CSV table of C-alpha atoms in Angstrom, one decimal:
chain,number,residue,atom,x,y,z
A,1,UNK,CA,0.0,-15.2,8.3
A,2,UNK,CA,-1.5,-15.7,4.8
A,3,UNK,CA,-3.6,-13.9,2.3
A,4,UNK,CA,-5.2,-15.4,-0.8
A,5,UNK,CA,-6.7,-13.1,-3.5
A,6,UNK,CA,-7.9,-12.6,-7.0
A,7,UNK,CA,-10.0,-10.1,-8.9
A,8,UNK,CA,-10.9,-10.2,-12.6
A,9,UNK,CA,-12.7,-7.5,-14.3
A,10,UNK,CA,-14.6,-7.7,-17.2
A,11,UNK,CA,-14.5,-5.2,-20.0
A,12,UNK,CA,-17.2,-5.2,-22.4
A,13,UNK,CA,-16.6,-6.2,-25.9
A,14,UNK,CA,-13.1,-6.6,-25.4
A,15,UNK,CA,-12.0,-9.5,-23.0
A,16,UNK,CA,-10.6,-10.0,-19.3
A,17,UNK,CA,-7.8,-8.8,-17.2
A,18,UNK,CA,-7.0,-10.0,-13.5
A,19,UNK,CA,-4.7,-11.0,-10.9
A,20,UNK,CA,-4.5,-14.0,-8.2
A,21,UNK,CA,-2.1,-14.7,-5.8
A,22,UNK,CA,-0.6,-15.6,-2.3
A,23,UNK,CA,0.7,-13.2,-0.1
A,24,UNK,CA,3.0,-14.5,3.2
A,25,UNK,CA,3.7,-12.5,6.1
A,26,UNK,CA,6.4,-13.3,8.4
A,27,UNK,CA,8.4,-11.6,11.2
A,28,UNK,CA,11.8,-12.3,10.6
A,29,UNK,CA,13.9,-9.9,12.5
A,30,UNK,CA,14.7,-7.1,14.4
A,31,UNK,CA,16.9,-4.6,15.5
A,32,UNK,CA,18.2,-0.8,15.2
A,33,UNK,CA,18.1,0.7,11.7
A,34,UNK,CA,19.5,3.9,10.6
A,35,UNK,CA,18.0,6.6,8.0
A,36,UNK,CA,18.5,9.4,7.2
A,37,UNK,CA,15.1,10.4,9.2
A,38,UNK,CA,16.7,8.5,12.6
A,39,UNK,CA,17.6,5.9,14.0
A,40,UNK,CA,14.9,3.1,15.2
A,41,UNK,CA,14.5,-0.1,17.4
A,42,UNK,CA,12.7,-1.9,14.4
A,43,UNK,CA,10.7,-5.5,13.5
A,44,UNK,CA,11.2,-6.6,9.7
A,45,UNK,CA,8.2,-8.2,8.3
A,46,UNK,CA,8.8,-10.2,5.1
A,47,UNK,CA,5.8,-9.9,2.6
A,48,UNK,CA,6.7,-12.7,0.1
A,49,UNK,CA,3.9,-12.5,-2.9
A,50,UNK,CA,3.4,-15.3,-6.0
A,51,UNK,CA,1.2,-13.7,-8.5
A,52,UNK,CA,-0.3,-14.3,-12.0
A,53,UNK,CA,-1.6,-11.7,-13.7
A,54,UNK,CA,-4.8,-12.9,-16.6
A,55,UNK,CA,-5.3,-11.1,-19.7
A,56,UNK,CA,-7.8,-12.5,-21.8
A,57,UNK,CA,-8.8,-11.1,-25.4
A,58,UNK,CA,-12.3,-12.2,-26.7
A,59,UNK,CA,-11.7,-11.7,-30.7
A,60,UNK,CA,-8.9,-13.8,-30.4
A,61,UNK,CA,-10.6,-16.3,-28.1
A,62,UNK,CA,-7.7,-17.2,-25.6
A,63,UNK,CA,-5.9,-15.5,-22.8
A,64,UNK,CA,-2.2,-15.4,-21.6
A,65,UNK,CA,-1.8,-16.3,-17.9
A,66,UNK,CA,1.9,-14.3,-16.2
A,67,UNK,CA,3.4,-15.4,-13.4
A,68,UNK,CA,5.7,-13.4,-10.7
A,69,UNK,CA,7.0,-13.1,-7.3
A,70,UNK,CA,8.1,-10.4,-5.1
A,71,UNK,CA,9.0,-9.5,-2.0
A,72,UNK,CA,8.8,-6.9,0.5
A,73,UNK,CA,10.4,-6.6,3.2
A,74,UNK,CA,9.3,-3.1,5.8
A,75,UNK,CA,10.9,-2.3,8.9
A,76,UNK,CA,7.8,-1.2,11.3
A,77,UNK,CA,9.0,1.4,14.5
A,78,UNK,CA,7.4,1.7,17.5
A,79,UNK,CA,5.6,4.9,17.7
A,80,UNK,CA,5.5,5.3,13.7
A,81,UNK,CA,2.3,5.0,11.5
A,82,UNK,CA,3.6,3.9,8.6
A,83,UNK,CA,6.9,1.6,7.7
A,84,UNK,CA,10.4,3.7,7.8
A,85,UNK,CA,11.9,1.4,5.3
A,86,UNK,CA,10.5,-0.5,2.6
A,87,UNK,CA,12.5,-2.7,0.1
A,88,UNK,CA,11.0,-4.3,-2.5
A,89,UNK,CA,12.9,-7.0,-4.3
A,90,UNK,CA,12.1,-9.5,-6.9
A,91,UNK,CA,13.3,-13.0,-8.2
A,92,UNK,CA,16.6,-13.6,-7.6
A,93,UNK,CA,16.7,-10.4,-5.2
A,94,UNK,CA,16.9,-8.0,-7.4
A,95,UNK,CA,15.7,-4.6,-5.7
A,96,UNK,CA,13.1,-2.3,-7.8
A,97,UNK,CA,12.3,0.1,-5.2
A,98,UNK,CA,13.6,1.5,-1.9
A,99,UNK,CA,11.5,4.0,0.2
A,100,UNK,CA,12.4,5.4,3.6
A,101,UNK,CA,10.3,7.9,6.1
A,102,UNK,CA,11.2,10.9,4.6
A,103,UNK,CA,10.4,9.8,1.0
A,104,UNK,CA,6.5,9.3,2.5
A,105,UNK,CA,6.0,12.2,3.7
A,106,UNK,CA,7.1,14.4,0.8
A,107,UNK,CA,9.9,16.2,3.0
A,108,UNK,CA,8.0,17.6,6.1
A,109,UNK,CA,9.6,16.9,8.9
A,110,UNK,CA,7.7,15.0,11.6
A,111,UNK,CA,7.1,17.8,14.0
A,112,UNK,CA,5.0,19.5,11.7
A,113,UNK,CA,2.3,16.6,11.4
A,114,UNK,CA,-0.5,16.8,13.8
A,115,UNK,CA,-1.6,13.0,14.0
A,116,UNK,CA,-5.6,14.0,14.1
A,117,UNK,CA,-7.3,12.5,11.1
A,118,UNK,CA,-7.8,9.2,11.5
A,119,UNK,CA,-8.7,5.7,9.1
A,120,UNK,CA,-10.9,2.2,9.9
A,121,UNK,CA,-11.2,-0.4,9.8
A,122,UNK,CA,-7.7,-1.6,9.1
A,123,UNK,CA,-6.8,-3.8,7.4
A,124,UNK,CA,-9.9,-3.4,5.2
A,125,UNK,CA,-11.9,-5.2,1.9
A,126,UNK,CA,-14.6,-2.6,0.2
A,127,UNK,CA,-14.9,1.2,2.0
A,128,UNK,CA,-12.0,2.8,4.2
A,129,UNK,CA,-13.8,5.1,6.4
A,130,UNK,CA,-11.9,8.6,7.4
A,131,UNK,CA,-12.9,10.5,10.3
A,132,UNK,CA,-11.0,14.3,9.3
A,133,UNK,CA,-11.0,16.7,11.6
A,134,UNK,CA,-10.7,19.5,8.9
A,135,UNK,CA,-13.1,19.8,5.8
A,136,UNK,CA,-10.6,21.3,3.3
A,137,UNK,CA,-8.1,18.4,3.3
A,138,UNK,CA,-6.9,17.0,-0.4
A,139,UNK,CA,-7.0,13.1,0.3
A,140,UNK,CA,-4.3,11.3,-1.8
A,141,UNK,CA,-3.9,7.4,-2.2
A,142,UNK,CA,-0.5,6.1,-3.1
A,143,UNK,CA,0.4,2.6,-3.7
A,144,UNK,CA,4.3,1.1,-2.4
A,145,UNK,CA,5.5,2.4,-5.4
A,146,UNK,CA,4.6,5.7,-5.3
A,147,UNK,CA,1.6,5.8,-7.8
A,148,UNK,CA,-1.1,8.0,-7.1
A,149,UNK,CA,-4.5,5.4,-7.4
A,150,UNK,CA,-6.9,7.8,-6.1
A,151,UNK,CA,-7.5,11.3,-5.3
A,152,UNK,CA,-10.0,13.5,-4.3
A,153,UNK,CA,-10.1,17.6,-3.4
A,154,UNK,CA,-12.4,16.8,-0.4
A,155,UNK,CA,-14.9,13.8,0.4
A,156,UNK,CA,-18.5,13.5,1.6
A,157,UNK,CA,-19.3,11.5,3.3
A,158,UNK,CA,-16.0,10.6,4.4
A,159,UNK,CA,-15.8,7.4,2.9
A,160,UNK,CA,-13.8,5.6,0.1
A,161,UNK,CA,-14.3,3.0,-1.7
A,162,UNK,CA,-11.1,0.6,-2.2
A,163,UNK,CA,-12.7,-2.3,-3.7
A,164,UNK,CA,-11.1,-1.7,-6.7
A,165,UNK,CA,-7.0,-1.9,-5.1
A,166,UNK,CA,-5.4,-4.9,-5.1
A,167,UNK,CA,-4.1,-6.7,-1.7
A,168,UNK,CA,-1.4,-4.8,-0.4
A,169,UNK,CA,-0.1,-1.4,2.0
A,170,UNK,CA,-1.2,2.1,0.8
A,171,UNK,CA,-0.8,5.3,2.4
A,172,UNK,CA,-3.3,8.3,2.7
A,173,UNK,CA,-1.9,11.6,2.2
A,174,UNK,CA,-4.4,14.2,4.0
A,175,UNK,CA,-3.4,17.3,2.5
A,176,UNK,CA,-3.7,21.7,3.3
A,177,UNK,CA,-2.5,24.6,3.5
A,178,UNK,CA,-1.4,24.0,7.0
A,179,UNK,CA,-1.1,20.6,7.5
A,180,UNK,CA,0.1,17.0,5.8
A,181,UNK,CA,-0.1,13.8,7.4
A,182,UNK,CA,0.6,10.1,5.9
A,183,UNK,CA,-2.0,7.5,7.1
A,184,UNK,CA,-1.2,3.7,6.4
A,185,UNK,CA,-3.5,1.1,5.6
A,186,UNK,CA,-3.4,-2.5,4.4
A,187,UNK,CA,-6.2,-3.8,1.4
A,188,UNK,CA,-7.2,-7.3,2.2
């Protein structure tokens, strides 16, 4: 499959900054992994992404156009909601950023996540609807990298509004005092 995208934002007075790009996804293996979380029967799906980020300055009347590439390759598990390995490389291979299944879920161990709270439509464009089954849950967006790009102490209605991400998978951290559970969802 293939994604194309791009967003530009306008800020007053000032100029322009955006991003366009390509994303490819392709299934190109499989097999048993082992981490330190398990060992899993596992599908790798390449995410190969050419990108040019846009900056544009209006008192100097010209913008500066950067290209990039990377690639990501996640190995998906049956039964898991959320990748239990993601690698992130970028030209000529080099590797920026490794996370496993332990690393998203802050170091709870599985059997203390109840799987209840639940996310649609996925993969989605503008508003992520979450249907929580508790009201005093923290929600927490992180990016593949591990950067916090939203959060909020509790939500009403239960909506959020992602228009503002760029393509790629996030995870939703529903947080308590009794409970933490990682939900995965893709931006188109």
């Amino acid at each position: 499959n293939s994604d194309d995208y791009s967003y530009l934002i306008q800020i007053p007075t000032i100029g322009a900054s955006g991003q366009d790009g390509n994303l490819t996804y392709q299934v190109d293996g499989w097999g048993t992994i082992k981490l330190p979380g398990g060992t899993y029967e596992a599908l790798r799906v390449k995410t190969s992404i050419t990108k040019s980020d846009t900056i544009y300055v209006d008192l100097l009347g010209f913008g500066l156009r950067i290209p990039s590439n990377e690639t990501i390759y996640e190995w998906y598990a049956k039964g898991e909601g959320y990748p239990v390995l993601t690698v992130t490389t970028t030209l000529f291979d080099l590797v920026t950023g490794i996370e496993f299944s332990d690393n998203l879920i802050n170091g709870i161990s599985k059997t203390n996540i109840a799987k209840s709270n639940s996310l649609y439509p996925n993969p989605v464009q503008n508003t992520l609807n979450l249907e929580l089954k508790k009201s005093d849950l923290t929600v927490t967006i992180v990016d593949l990298t591990g950067r916090t790009v939203y959060s909020s102490p509790n939500l009403s209605p239960q909506q959020i509004n992602v228009e503002f991400l760029p393509r790629g998978t996030y995870f939703v951290t529903l947080k308590n005092a009794s409970s933490n559970e990682v939900l995965r969802f893709i931006k188109q």
